[in-house]
CSV table of C-alpha atoms and ligand atoms in Angstrom, one decimal:
chain,number,residue,atom,x,y,z
A,6,MET,CA,0.2,-0.1,0.0
A,7,SER,CA,0.8,3.2,-0.7
A,8,GLU,CA,2.1,5.8,2.2
A,9,SER,CA,-0.9,7.7,1.5
A,10,THR,CA,-3.5,5.1,2.2
A,11,THR,CA,-6.3,5.8,4.6
A,12,LEU,CA,-8.8,3.1,5.6
A,13,HIS,CA,-11.8,2.9,7.8
A,14,GLU,CA,-12.2,-0.4,9.3
A,15,ARG,CA,-15.0,-1.6,11.7
A,16,VAL,CA,-12.8,-4.1,13.5
A,17,VAL,CA,-8.8,-4.1,13.4
A,18,ILE,CA,-6.6,-7.0,14.6
A,19,ILE,CA,-3.0,-6.4,15.7
A,20,GLY,CA,-1.1,-9.7,15.4
A,21,SER,CA,-1.1,-12.9,13.4
A,22,GLY,CA,-0.7,-15.9,16.4
A,23,PRO,CA,-3.2,-18.1,17.4
A,24,ALA,CA,-5.3,-15.1,19.4
A,25,GLY,CA,-5.1,-12.5,16.2
A,26,TRP,CA,-6.4,-15.7,13.9
A,27,THR,CA,-9.2,-16.9,16.1
A,28,ALA,CA,-10.3,-13.6,16.7
A,29,ALA,CA,-10.5,-12.9,12.9
A,30,ILE,CA,-12.1,-16.1,12.3
A,31,TYR,CA,-14.7,-15.4,15.0
A,32,SER,CA,-15.1,-11.7,13.4
A,33,ALA,CA,-15.4,-12.6,10.1
A,34,ARG,CA,-18.0,-15.5,10.3
A,35,ALA,CA,-19.8,-12.6,12.4
A,36,GLU,CA,-19.6,-10.7,9.3
A,37,MET,CA,-17.4,-8.1,10.7
A,38,ASN,CA,-15.1,-7.8,7.8
A,39,PRO,CA,-12.0,-8.0,10.0
A,40,PHE,CA,-8.7,-6.5,8.9
A,41,VAL,CA,-5.6,-8.0,10.7
A,42,ILE,CA,-2.6,-6.1,10.6
A,43,GLU,CA,-0.3,-9.4,11.1
A,44,GLY,CA,3.2,-7.6,11.9
A,45,GLY,CA,6.3,-7.3,9.6
A,46,ILE,CA,9.2,-9.4,9.2
A,47,SER,CA,12.2,-8.9,11.5
A,48,ARG,CA,15.0,-10.8,12.7
A,49,THR,CA,13.3,-12.3,15.9
A,50,MET,CA,9.3,-12.4,14.8
A,51,ILE,CA,7.5,-13.2,11.6
A,52,PRO,CA,4.1,-13.4,10.7
A,53,GLY,CA,2.2,-16.3,12.2
A,54,GLY,CA,3.9,-15.4,15.7
A,55,GLN,CA,5.8,-17.8,18.3
A,56,LEU,CA,4.6,-21.0,16.8
A,57,MET,CA,6.4,-20.3,13.6
A,58,PHE,CA,9.5,-20.9,15.3
A,59,THR,CA,8.8,-24.6,16.6
A,60,THR,CA,8.5,-28.0,15.3
A,61,GLU,CA,6.2,-30.4,17.0
A,62,VAL,CA,3.1,-28.8,18.7
A,63,GLU,CA,1.8,-31.8,20.5
A,64,ASN,CA,-1.0,-30.3,23.1
A,65,TYR,CA,-3.1,-28.2,20.7
A,66,PRO,CA,-6.5,-30.1,20.8
A,67,GLY,CA,-7.6,-31.7,17.6
A,68,PHE,CA,-4.2,-33.2,16.5
A,69,LYS,CA,-4.0,-36.5,18.1
A,70,HIS,CA,-0.4,-36.8,16.2
A,71,GLY,CA,0.6,-33.5,16.8
A,72,VAL,CA,1.1,-30.7,14.2
A,73,ASP,CA,4.4,-28.7,13.3
A,74,GLY,CA,3.9,-25.0,14.4
A,75,GLN,CA,4.1,-23.6,10.8
A,76,THR,CA,1.5,-25.7,9.5
A,77,LEU,CA,-0.9,-24.9,12.3
A,78,MET,CA,-0.6,-21.0,11.9
A,79,LEU,CA,-0.7,-21.1,8.1
A,80,ASP,CA,-3.8,-23.1,8.3
A,81,MET,CA,-5.3,-20.9,11.0
A,82,LYS,CA,-4.9,-18.3,8.6
A,83,GLU,CA,-6.1,-19.8,5.7
A,84,GLN,CA,-9.3,-20.7,7.8
A,85,ALA,CA,-9.5,-16.7,8.5
A,86,LEU,CA,-9.2,-15.6,4.8
A,87,ARG,CA,-11.8,-18.0,3.8
A,88,PHE,CA,-14.3,-16.0,5.8
A,89,GLY,CA,-13.1,-12.8,3.9
A,90,THR,CA,-10.6,-11.5,6.4
A,91,ARG,CA,-8.2,-9.0,4.8
A,92,VAL,CA,-4.5,-8.7,5.9
A,93,LEU,CA,-1.9,-6.2,5.8
A,94,THR,CA,1.7,-7.2,6.5
A,95,GLU,CA,3.2,-4.5,8.5
A,96,ASP,CA,3.6,-3.3,12.1
A,97,VAL,CA,1.5,-1.0,14.2
A,98,VAL,CA,3.7,1.6,15.7
A,99,GLU,CA,1.2,4.0,17.0
A,100,ILE,CA,-2.5,4.0,18.2
A,101,ASP,CA,-4.4,7.3,19.0
A,102,PRO,CA,-7.0,6.1,21.9
A,103,ALA,CA,-8.4,9.8,22.6
A,104,GLN,CA,-9.5,10.0,18.9
A,105,TYR,CA,-12.7,7.9,17.8
A,106,PRO,CA,-12.6,6.1,15.6
A,107,PHE,CA,-9.4,5.2,16.8
A,108,ARG,CA,-6.5,6.1,14.6
A,109,LEU,CA,-3.6,3.5,14.0
A,110,VAL,CA,-0.6,4.2,11.8
A,111,THR,CA,1.5,1.2,10.5
A,112,THR,CA,5.1,1.1,9.6
A,113,GLY,CA,4.5,1.8,5.9
A,114,GLY,CA,2.6,4.8,6.8
A,115,THR,CA,-0.8,3.5,6.4
A,116,GLU,CA,-3.7,5.2,8.4
A,117,VAL,CA,-6.1,2.8,9.4
A,118,PHE,CA,-9.3,4.1,11.4
A,119,ALA,CA,-10.9,1.2,13.6
A,120,ASP,CA,-14.2,1.2,15.4
A,121,ALA,CA,-12.6,-1.5,17.6
A,122,VAL,CA,-9.4,-2.8,18.1
A,123,ILE,CA,-8.1,-6.2,19.3
A,124,VAL,CA,-4.9,-6.4,20.4
A,125,ALA,CA,-2.8,-9.7,19.9
A,126,THR,CA,0.7,-8.8,19.4
A,127,GLY,CA,2.2,-11.7,21.8
A,128,ALA,CA,5.2,-11.9,23.8
A,129,ASN,CA,8.8,-13.0,22.9
A,130,ALA,CA,10.7,-15.3,25.2
A,131,LYS,CA,13.9,-13.6,25.9
A,132,TRP,CA,17.1,-15.9,24.7
A,133,ILE,CA,20.4,-15.6,25.9
A,134,GLY,CA,21.8,-14.3,22.6
A,135,LEU,CA,23.8,-16.9,21.5
A,136,ALA,CA,24.2,-17.9,17.8
A,137,ASN,CA,23.9,-21.4,18.1
A,138,GLU,CA,21.2,-21.2,21.0
A,139,GLU,CA,18.9,-19.5,18.2
A,140,ARG,CA,19.7,-22.0,15.4
A,141,LEU,CA,19.1,-25.0,17.3
A,142,ALA,CA,15.5,-23.3,18.5
A,143,GLN,CA,14.6,-22.7,15.4
A,144,SER,CA,15.8,-26.3,13.7
A,145,GLY,CA,14.3,-28.3,16.8
A,146,GLY,CA,17.6,-29.4,17.7
A,147,GLY,CA,17.2,-29.6,21.5
A,148,VAL,CA,16.9,-25.8,22.6
A,149,SER,CA,13.8,-24.4,23.7
A,150,ALA,CA,12.1,-21.6,25.9
A,151,CYS,CA,8.9,-23.4,26.7
A,152,ALA,CA,9.3,-26.6,28.7
A,153,VAL,CA,5.7,-27.3,29.2
A,154,CYS,CA,5.5,-27.0,25.0
A,155,ASP,CA,8.9,-29.2,24.2
A,156,GLY,CA,9.5,-31.3,27.3
A,157,ALA,CA,7.6,-34.4,26.5
A,158,LEU,CA,9.1,-34.6,23.2
A,159,PRO,CA,10.9,-37.9,22.7
A,160,HIS,CA,14.2,-36.1,22.2
A,161,PHE,CA,14.6,-35.0,25.8
A,162,ARG,CA,13.7,-38.2,27.6
A,163,ASN,CA,16.3,-39.7,29.8
A,164,GLN,CA,19.0,-36.7,29.3
A,165,VAL,CA,20.9,-34.7,31.2
A,166,LEU,CA,18.8,-31.1,30.5
A,167,ALA,CA,20.0,-27.5,31.3
A,168,VAL,CA,17.0,-24.9,32.4
A,169,VAL,CA,18.8,-21.4,32.5
A,170,GLY,CA,17.3,-19.0,35.3
A,171,GLY,CA,16.5,-18.5,38.8
A,172,GLY,CA,12.8,-17.4,38.6
A,173,ASP,CA,9.7,-19.3,39.4
A,174,THR,CA,9.5,-20.0,35.7
A,175,ALA,CA,13.1,-21.8,35.5
A,176,MET,CA,12.0,-23.6,38.9
A,177,GLU,CA,8.7,-24.6,37.4
A,178,ASP,CA,10.5,-25.7,34.0
A,179,ALA,CA,12.9,-27.8,35.7
A,180,LEU,CA,10.4,-29.2,38.3
A,181,TYR,CA,8.2,-30.3,35.3
A,182,LEU,CA,11.4,-31.8,33.3
A,183,THR,CA,12.3,-34.2,36.0
A,184,LYS,CA,9.3,-36.0,34.8
A,185,PHE,CA,11.2,-37.1,31.7
A,186,ALA,CA,14.7,-36.1,32.3
A,187,LYS,CA,17.6,-38.3,33.8
A,188,GLU,CA,19.3,-34.9,35.5
A,189,VAL,CA,18.0,-31.4,35.2
A,190,VAL,CA,20.9,-29.1,35.9
A,191,ILE,CA,19.6,-25.4,37.0
A,192,VAL,CA,22.2,-22.5,35.7
A,193,HIS,CA,21.9,-19.6,37.5
A,194,ARG,CA,24.1,-16.1,37.5
A,195,ARG,CA,24.1,-15.7,41.2
A,196,ASP,CA,24.3,-17.8,44.1
A,197,GLU,CA,20.4,-16.7,45.5
A,198,LEU,CA,17.4,-17.4,43.5
A,199,ARG,CA,15.0,-15.0,42.4
A,200,ALA,CA,12.3,-17.5,42.7
A,201,SER,CA,9.5,-17.5,45.3
A,202,LYS,CA,10.3,-19.3,48.5
A,203,ILE,CA,8.1,-22.3,47.9
A,204,MET,CA,9.1,-23.0,44.3
A,205,ALA,CA,12.9,-22.6,45.3
A,206,GLU,CA,12.3,-25.0,48.3
A,207,ARG,CA,10.6,-27.4,45.9
A,208,ALA,CA,13.3,-27.3,43.3
A,209,LEU,CA,16.2,-27.3,46.1
A,210,ALA,CA,14.5,-30.8,47.6
A,211,ASN,CA,14.2,-32.4,44.4
A,212,GLU,CA,16.9,-35.0,43.8
A,213,LYS,CA,16.8,-35.2,40.1
A,214,ILE,CA,17.7,-31.3,40.1
A,215,THR,CA,21.2,-29.8,40.9
A,216,PHE,CA,22.4,-26.4,40.4
A,217,ALA,CA,25.4,-24.5,38.6
A,218,TRP,CA,25.4,-21.5,40.4
A,219,ASN,CA,27.1,-18.2,39.8
A,220,SER,CA,27.3,-19.7,36.0
A,221,VAL,CA,26.3,-18.2,32.7
A,222,VAL,CA,26.0,-20.1,29.3
A,223,THR,CA,28.9,-18.4,26.8
A,224,GLU,CA,28.5,-21.3,24.1
A,225,VAL,CA,26.1,-24.0,22.8
A,226,PHE,CA,27.5,-27.1,21.1
A,227,GLY,CA,26.1,-29.3,18.5
A,228,ASP,CA,25.4,-29.5,14.9
A,229,ASP,CA,22.0,-31.1,14.5
A,230,VAL,CA,21.2,-31.5,17.9
A,231,ILE,CA,22.5,-29.7,21.0
A,232,THR,CA,25.5,-32.0,23.0
A,233,GLY,CA,26.7,-29.4,25.6
A,234,LEU,CA,27.2,-26.0,26.9
A,235,ARG,CA,30.3,-24.0,27.9
A,236,LEU,CA,29.5,-22.3,31.3
A,237,GLN,CA,31.4,-19.5,32.8
A,238,ASP,CA,31.7,-18.6,36.3
A,239,THR,CA,30.5,-14.9,36.9
A,240,VAL,CA,32.5,-14.8,40.2
A,241,THR,CA,36.0,-16.3,39.3
A,242,GLY,CA,35.5,-16.2,35.1
A,243,GLU,CA,36.5,-20.0,35.2
A,244,GLU,CA,35.3,-21.9,32.2
A,245,ARG,CA,33.9,-25.7,32.3
A,246,GLU,CA,31.9,-27.9,29.9
A,247,LEU,CA,28.7,-29.3,30.7
A,248,GLU,CA,27.1,-32.4,28.3
A,249,VAL,CA,23.7,-32.0,28.0
A,250,GLY,CA,20.6,-33.4,25.6
A,251,GLY,CA,18.4,-30.2,26.0
A,252,LEU,CA,18.6,-26.6,27.1
A,253,PHE,CA,15.6,-24.7,28.1
A,254,VAL,CA,16.1,-20.9,28.5
A,255,ALA,CA,13.5,-19.5,31.0
A,256,ILE,CA,15.1,-16.1,31.9
A,257,GLY,CA,11.7,-14.4,31.2
A,258,HIS,CA,9.3,-13.0,28.5
A,259,GLU,CA,8.6,-9.8,27.0
A,260,PRO,CA,5.3,-8.6,25.9
A,261,ASN,CA,5.0,-6.6,22.5
A,262,THR,CA,3.5,-3.6,23.8
A,263,GLY,CA,6.0,-0.9,23.0
A,264,PHE,CA,3.9,0.7,21.1
A,265,LEU,CA,0.9,0.8,23.7
A,266,GLN,CA,2.8,2.8,26.6
A,267,ASP,CA,0.4,5.4,26.7
A,268,VAL,CA,-2.4,4.0,25.0
A,269,VAL,CA,-3.9,1.7,27.6
A,270,ASP,CA,-2.9,0.7,31.2
A,271,LEU,CA,-0.1,-1.9,31.6
A,272,LYS,CA,0.9,-3.9,34.4
A,273,ASP,CA,4.0,-3.2,35.9
A,274,ASN,CA,5.8,-6.2,33.9
A,275,GLY,CA,4.4,-4.4,30.6
A,276,TYR,CA,1.8,-6.9,29.9
A,277,VAL,CA,-1.7,-5.2,29.1
A,278,LYS,CA,-4.4,-5.1,32.0
A,279,THR,CA,-7.7,-6.4,31.1
A,280,PRO,CA,-9.3,-5.0,34.4
A,281,ILE,CA,-12.7,-6.8,34.3
A,282,PRO,CA,-12.3,-10.6,35.2
A,283,TRP,CA,-13.1,-12.7,32.2
A,284,ARG,CA,-13.4,-10.0,29.9
A,285,THR,CA,-11.0,-9.2,27.3
A,286,GLN,CA,-11.5,-5.3,27.3
A,287,THR,CA,-8.9,-3.1,28.1
A,288,SER,CA,-8.9,0.4,30.2
A,289,VAL,CA,-10.1,2.0,26.9
A,290,PRO,CA,-13.3,1.0,25.8
A,291,GLY,CA,-13.3,-0.6,22.4
A,292,ILE,CA,-9.7,-1.4,22.5
A,293,PHE,CA,-9.3,-5.4,23.6
A,294,ALA,CA,-6.5,-7.6,24.0
A,295,ALA,CA,-6.0,-11.4,23.7
A,296,GLY,CA,-3.2,-13.7,23.6
A,297,ASP,CA,0.1,-13.5,25.3
A,298,VAL,CA,0.0,-9.9,25.2
A,299,MET,CA,-1.9,-10.0,28.4
A,300,ASP,CA,-1.4,-13.1,29.6
A,301,ASP,CA,1.5,-13.3,32.0
A,302,TYR,CA,0.7,-16.3,33.2
A,303,TYR,CA,-0.5,-19.5,31.0
A,304,ARG,CA,1.0,-18.3,27.8
A,305,GLN,CA,-0.1,-21.5,25.6
A,306,ALA,CA,-1.1,-21.4,22.2
A,307,VAL,CA,-4.9,-22.7,23.2
A,308,THR,CA,-5.5,-20.2,25.5
A,309,ALA,CA,-4.3,-17.3,23.2
A,310,ALA,CA,-7.0,-18.9,20.9
A,311,GLY,CA,-9.2,-18.7,23.6
A,312,THR,CA,-9.0,-15.3,24.5
A,313,GLY,CA,-8.9,-14.6,20.6
A,314,CYS,CA,-12.0,-15.9,20.6
A,315,MET,CA,-13.6,-13.9,23.6
A,316,ALA,CA,-11.8,-10.5,22.6
A,317,ALA,CA,-14.2,-11.0,18.8
A,318,LEU,CA,-17.1,-11.7,20.9
A,319,ASP,CA,-16.4,-8.7,23.3
A,320,ALA,CA,-15.8,-6.5,20.5
A,321,GLU,CA,-18.8,-7.7,18.8
A,322,ARG,CA,-20.9,-7.1,21.6
A,323,TRP,CA,-19.6,-3.8,22.5
A,324,LEU,CA,-20.2,-2.5,18.7
A,325,ALA,CA,-23.6,-3.8,18.6
A,326,HIS,CA,-24.5,-2.3,21.8
A,327,GLY,CA,-23.6,1.1,20.2
A,328,GLY,CA,-19.6,1.1,20.8
A,329,VAL,CA,-18.7,4.9,21.7
A,330,ASP,CA,-22.2,6.3,20.7
A,331,ALA,CA,-24.1,4.4,23.3
A,332,HIS,CA,-21.3,5.7,25.9
A,333,PRO,CA,-20.5,9.1,25.0
A,334,GLY,CA,-17.0,10.7,26.2
A,335,GLU,CA,-16.1,7.1,27.5
A,336,VAL,CA,-13.2,6.6,25.0
A,337,ALA,CA,-11.9,10.2,25.1
A,338,ALA,CA,-12.1,9.7,29.0
A,339,GLY,CA,-9.7,6.8,28.1
A,340,HIS,CA,-8.7,5.0,31.6
B,85,FAD,P1,2.1,-14.7,19.3
B,85,FAD,O1,2.2,-16.1,18.6
B,85,FAD,O2,3.3,-14.2,19.9
B,85,FAD,O3,1.8,-13.9,18.0
B,85,FAD,C1,1.9,-12.5,17.9
B,85,FAD,C2,2.0,-12.0,16.8
B,85,FAD,O4,1.9,-10.4,16.7
B,85,FAD,C3,3.2,-12.2,16.0
B,85,FAD,O5,2.9,-12.4,14.6
B,85,FAD,C4,3.8,-10.6,15.8
B,85,FAD,O6,4.5,-10.5,14.3
B,85,FAD,C5,2.7,-9.9,15.7
B,85,FAD,N1,3.1,-8.7,16.2
B,85,FAD,C6,3.8,-8.3,17.1
B,85,FAD,N2,4.0,-6.8,17.5
B,85,FAD,C7,3.2,-6.4,16.4
B,85,FAD,C8,2.6,-5.0,15.9
B,85,FAD,N3,3.1,-4.1,16.5
B,85,FAD,N4,1.8,-4.8,14.9
B,85,FAD,C9,1.5,-5.7,14.3
B,85,FAD,N5,1.7,-7.0,14.3
B,85,FAD,C10,2.4,-7.5,15.8
B,85,FAD,N6,2.4,-23.3,23.3
B,85,FAD,C11,1.6,-24.3,23.1
B,85,FAD,O7,0.4,-24.1,23.5
B,85,FAD,N7,2.3,-25.5,22.8
B,85,FAD,C12,3.6,-25.5,22.2
B,85,FAD,O8,4.2,-26.5,21.9
B,85,FAD,C13,4.1,-24.1,22.3
B,85,FAD,N8,5.3,-24.2,21.8
B,85,FAD,C14,6.1,-22.8,21.7
B,85,FAD,C15,7.5,-23.3,21.2
B,85,FAD,C16,8.2,-22.0,21.1
B,85,FAD,C17,9.6,-22.0,20.8
B,85,FAD,C18,7.5,-20.9,21.6
B,85,FAD,C19,8.5,-19.6,21.7
B,85,FAD,C20,6.5,-21.0,22.1
B,85,FAD,C21,5.5,-22.3,22.0
B,85,FAD,N9,4.1,-22.0,22.5
B,85,FAD,C22,3.5,-23.2,23.0
B,85,FAD,C23,3.2,-20.8,23.2
B,85,FAD,C24,2.7,-20.2,22.1
B,85,FAD,O9,3.6,-20.0,20.7
B,85,FAD,C25,2.2,-19.0,22.4
B,85,FAD,O10,1.3,-19.2,23.9
B,85,FAD,C26,1.0,-18.0,21.3
B,85,FAD,O11,2.1,-18.1,20.4
B,85,FAD,C27,0.6,-16.9,21.8
B,85,FAD,O12,-0.1,-16.5,20.9
B,85,FAD,P2,-0.4,-15.2,20.5
B,85,FAD,O13,-1.2,-15.0,19.2
B,85,FAD,O14,-0.9,-14.6,21.5
B,85,FAD,O15,1.0,-14.2,20.2
B,86,NAP,P1,12.0,-13.6,36.2
B,86,NAP,O1,11.3,-13.4,37.7
B,86,NAP,O2,12.4,-12.3,36.0
B,86,NAP,O3,13.2,-14.4,36.3
B,86,NAP,C1,14.0,-14.4,35.7
B,86,NAP,C2,15.2,-15.0,35.8
B,86,NAP,O4,16.3,-15.3,34.6
B,86,NAP,C3,16.0,-14.4,36.9
B,86,NAP,O5,16.6,-15.0,37.9
B,86,NAP,C4,17.2,-13.7,36.1
B,86,NAP,O6,18.5,-13.5,37.0
B,86,NAP,C5,17.4,-14.4,35.1
B,86,NAP,N1,18.0,-14.1,34.0
B,86,NAP,C6,17.2,-12.7,33.4
B,86,NAP,N2,18.3,-12.4,32.2
B,86,NAP,C7,19.1,-13.2,31.8
B,86,NAP,C8,20.3,-13.8,31.0
B,86,NAP,N3,20.4,-12.6,30.3
B,86,NAP,N4,21.1,-14.4,31.4
B,86,NAP,C9,21.1,-15.6,32.4
B,86,NAP,N5,20.0,-15.3,33.3
B,86,NAP,C10,19.2,-14.2,33.3
B,86,NAP,O7,11.0,-14.3,35.3
B,86,NAP,P2,10.1,-15.4,35.5
B,86,NAP,O8,10.8,-16.9,36.0
B,86,NAP,O9,9.6,-15.9,34.2
B,86,NAP,O10,9.1,-15.2,36.2
B,86,NAP,C11,8.1,-13.9,35.7
B,86,NAP,C12,7.1,-13.6,36.8
B,86,NAP,O11,5.8,-15.0,36.9
B,86,NAP,C13,7.3,-13.4,38.0
B,86,NAP,O12,6.6,-12.7,38.6
B,86,NAP,C14,7.3,-15.0,38.6
B,86,NAP,O13,6.9,-15.0,40.2
B,86,NAP,C15,5.8,-15.2,37.8
B,86,NAP,N6,5.5,-16.9,37.7
B,86,NAP,C16,5.0,-17.3,38.9
B,86,NAP,C17,4.8,-19.0,38.9
B,86,NAP,C18,4.2,-19.7,40.0
B,86,NAP,O14,4.1,-19.2,40.9
B,86,NAP,N7,4.3,-20.9,39.8
B,86,NAP,C19,5.4,-19.7,37.8
B,86,NAP,C20,6.3,-19.0,36.7
B,86,NAP,C21,6.4,-17.3,36.7
B,86,NAP,P3,18.7,-12.8,38.2
B,86,NAP,O15,17.5,-13.3,39.5
B,86,NAP,O16,20.2,-12.7,38.6
B,86,NAP,O17,18.0,-11.3,37.9
């Protein structure tokens, strides 16, 4: 689209993971004619979202033999297109919440006015930042940022597995992985855990879990699959090698909310607040949020899809009840 393009849409969905496509399928079938701004292509993200970076998804219902992440996402997109969804492959960089219809601007300079907006921009797992870590994570070579998603895969059974991080996620991941692993080594950069007392105690008491304290991973070994790690002591600088059959990185997530800073209320950790329990409305009526961008707890494909469905229904009902016209002043008042 050219720089001067201006559109007016009834429902704009931002993001193209399970939340975005499910919202699109529901909105399209409800004849809301949704417009999906699916995100651009960058080094760390592509349209389709986080599942585009994984091989086997074994816990999404309906696929008894599992499904590869890319197939699942491309099929969701096809399903949304079948009902007339339209798509723009750019990022949203700006939303003006005080103006109604809401004014959105994309990386390509397209200006889109929207009667309702569904934000489904997801979150990105933080990675250590090593070249072979990224390569093996993308090729299914035994590096993952999601133990619940990948831990049960045959590749990780009866192996020594490393979990990097000292927070609750690392403890939870390590405890979960003990079901399948021979041994789990938690690699933490300090000698004190950040995790809550109860989670730390559970991990410390588990005989299958050992700790590499004051340690960071400086290299990941392996061609097709991971074979080991180089660890560096953060106090002495000493290096050592650790043979492992899997690496789970659990050093936190970052929600994709950079463009929402002064738009809707965010939690302290950057995730979008949805103040009414079991609703997807944000602090600005008419702007809804679904998936990992508002969920710092479950972060699963099926929960993202579920909240995508909720957001589409919430948006449809809000518009059916008159949208901002039924509640004058509500949007401008914002929060
Ligand atoms: P995402 O999938 O994160 O998609 C967000 C989309 O928004 C992206 O396409 C992005 O390009 C787009 N976007 C971001 N910013 C903008 C912007 N400003 N403008 C426009 N678009 C934007 N879960 C499971 O249930 N089972 C699994 O087996 C599983 N395996 C996983 C494996 C890996 C390696 C990872 C990283 C995650 C895995 N997960 C798994 C978690 C699952 O992928 C997420 O919970 C799910 O993808 C979240 O969906 P979402 O729609 O909220 O967002
Ligand atoms: P977190 O609390 O931010 O912990 C991240 C951990 O990773 C920290 O130990 C940190 O080390 C380490 N780390 C960060 N960057 C690193 C890097 N580049 N290299 C090596 N290590 C790095 O994140 P989280 O564990 O994902 O938890 C997020 C929130 O969810 C928390 O509020 C947590 O309580 C909650 N949560 C709760 C549960 C539960 O209750 N069951 C489960 C999961 C998550 P430092 O400690 O040195 O900073």
